[in-house]
Amino acid sequence: MSVPSYPLKPFSLAIGLNRLYEARSFNIKPFSERAKTVLNDAHLSNINIQENNILAFPPWDIQIFIYSNPFSSYDKAGTADVIYQRLFSFHRSKFSKYVPIYTNGSKITGHVG
């Protein structure tokens, strides 16, 4: 309800389908219908919902993300730790006005995040 351009916003479960779900309680109703029941039971079915158009910026209009990795040209096995420390220090001083973003280095077999 908060997204005005959401494609399924105007649709509701057809009366015939609603009866089918009522007759066969082992079938689970769609989330939107279950949410309506919860809101109605909590006496929240007639509240004003603030709209938020999250689809205002389509992905093709978002600026391109630029990635910089000064460590990529070095072989990890053949490079001393002090070289990486100096590269890191230089990189941070060069881009000190930017917000640093670090990953946690999650690792599973064959993949690193």
Coordinates of C-alpha atoms in Angstrom, one line a residue:
M1 CA 0.0 0.0 0.0
S2 CA 2.9 2.4 0.5
V3 CA 4.1 2.1 -3.1
P4 CA 1.7 3.9 -5.4
S5 CA 3.0 2.4 -8.6
Y6 CA 3.1 -1.2 -7.3
P7 CA 1.5 -3.3 -10.1
L8 CA -0.7 -5.4 -7.8
K9 CA -2.0 -2.6 -5.7
P10 CA -5.4 -2.3 -7.3
F11 CA -6.0 -6.1 -7.3
S12 CA -7.7 -8.1 -4.6
L13 CA -8.5 -11.8 -4.3
A14 CA -11.6 -12.7 -6.4
I15 CA -14.7 -13.6 -4.3
G16 CA -14.7 -17.1 -5.9
L17 CA -11.1 -17.7 -4.9
N18 CA -11.7 -16.4 -1.4
R19 CA -14.5 -18.9 -1.0
L20 CA -12.2 -21.6 -2.3
Y21 CA -9.6 -20.7 0.3
E22 CA -12.3 -20.7 3.1
A23 CA -13.6 -24.1 2.0
R24 CA -10.1 -25.7 1.9
S25 CA -8.3 -24.3 4.9
F26 CA -5.2 -26.4 4.1
N27 CA -4.5 -24.0 1.2
I28 CA -2.6 -20.9 2.4
K29 CA -4.0 -17.6 1.3
P30 CA -1.7 -15.1 -0.5
F31 CA 0.3 -12.9 1.8
S32 CA -1.8 -9.8 0.9
E33 CA -5.0 -11.5 2.0
R34 CA -3.4 -12.7 5.2
A35 CA -2.2 -9.2 5.9
K36 CA -5.6 -7.8 5.4
T37 CA -7.0 -10.2 7.9
V38 CA -4.4 -9.2 10.5
L39 CA -5.0 -5.5 9.9
N40 CA -8.7 -6.0 10.2
D41 CA -8.4 -8.0 13.4
A42 CA -6.2 -5.3 14.9
H43 CA -8.7 -2.6 13.8
L44 CA -6.1 -1.0 11.5
S45 CA -7.9 -1.6 8.2
N46 CA -8.8 2.1 7.7
I47 CA -5.6 3.9 8.5
N48 CA -3.8 6.3 6.2
I49 CA -0.6 4.8 4.8
Q50 CA 2.3 7.2 3.8
E51 CA 3.2 6.5 0.2
N52 CA 6.8 6.0 -0.6
N53 CA 7.7 5.7 -4.3
I54 CA 10.7 3.4 -4.0
L55 CA 10.6 2.9 -7.8
A56 CA 11.3 6.6 -8.5
F57 CA 14.9 5.9 -9.7
P58 CA 15.0 3.1 -12.2
P59 CA 18.3 1.1 -12.2
W60 CA 19.3 2.5 -15.6
D61 CA 19.3 6.1 -14.2
I62 CA 21.5 5.4 -11.2
Q63 CA 25.1 6.6 -11.4
I64 CA 27.8 4.0 -12.2
F65 CA 29.7 2.6 -9.3
I66 CA 33.4 3.0 -9.7
Y67 CA 35.6 0.4 -8.0
S68 CA 39.3 1.0 -7.1
N69 CA 41.6 -1.8 -5.9
P70 CA 45.2 -0.8 -5.7
F71 CA 46.1 -4.2 -4.4
S72 CA 45.0 -6.2 -7.5
S73 CA 48.3 -5.9 -9.4
Y74 CA 50.2 -7.6 -6.6
D75 CA 50.7 -11.3 -6.0
K76 CA 49.6 -12.2 -2.5
A77 CA 52.1 -15.0 -2.0
G78 CA 55.1 -13.0 -3.3
T79 CA 54.4 -9.6 -1.7
A80 CA 55.5 -8.6 1.8
D81 CA 52.9 -7.5 4.3
V82 CA 54.6 -4.1 4.6
I83 CA 53.9 -3.4 0.9
Y84 CA 50.2 -3.9 1.5
Q85 CA 50.3 -1.7 4.6
R86 CA 51.9 1.1 2.7
L87 CA 49.5 0.8 -0.3
F88 CA 46.6 0.9 2.2
S89 CA 48.0 3.9 3.9
F90 CA 48.6 5.7 0.6
H91 CA 45.1 4.8 -0.6
R92 CA 43.4 6.1 2.5
S93 CA 45.4 9.4 2.5
K94 CA 44.6 9.9 -1.2
F95 CA 40.9 9.3 -0.7
S96 CA 40.6 10.7 2.9
K97 CA 37.5 12.8 2.0
Y98 CA 35.5 9.7 1.0
V99 CA 33.7 7.3 3.3
P100 CA 35.7 4.0 3.5
I101 CA 33.7 0.8 3.0
Y102 CA 35.2 -2.5 4.2
T103 CA 34.0 -6.1 3.7
N104 CA 34.4 -8.7 6.3
G105 CA 36.3 -11.1 4.0
S106 CA 33.7 -13.9 4.4
K107 CA 35.1 -17.1 2.8
I108 CA 33.6 -20.4 1.8
T109 CA 35.1 -23.1 -0.3
G110 CA 36.0 -21.6 -3.6
H111 CA 34.4 -18.2 -2.9
V112 CA 35.3 -15.0 -1.0
G113 CA 32.8 -12.2 -0.3

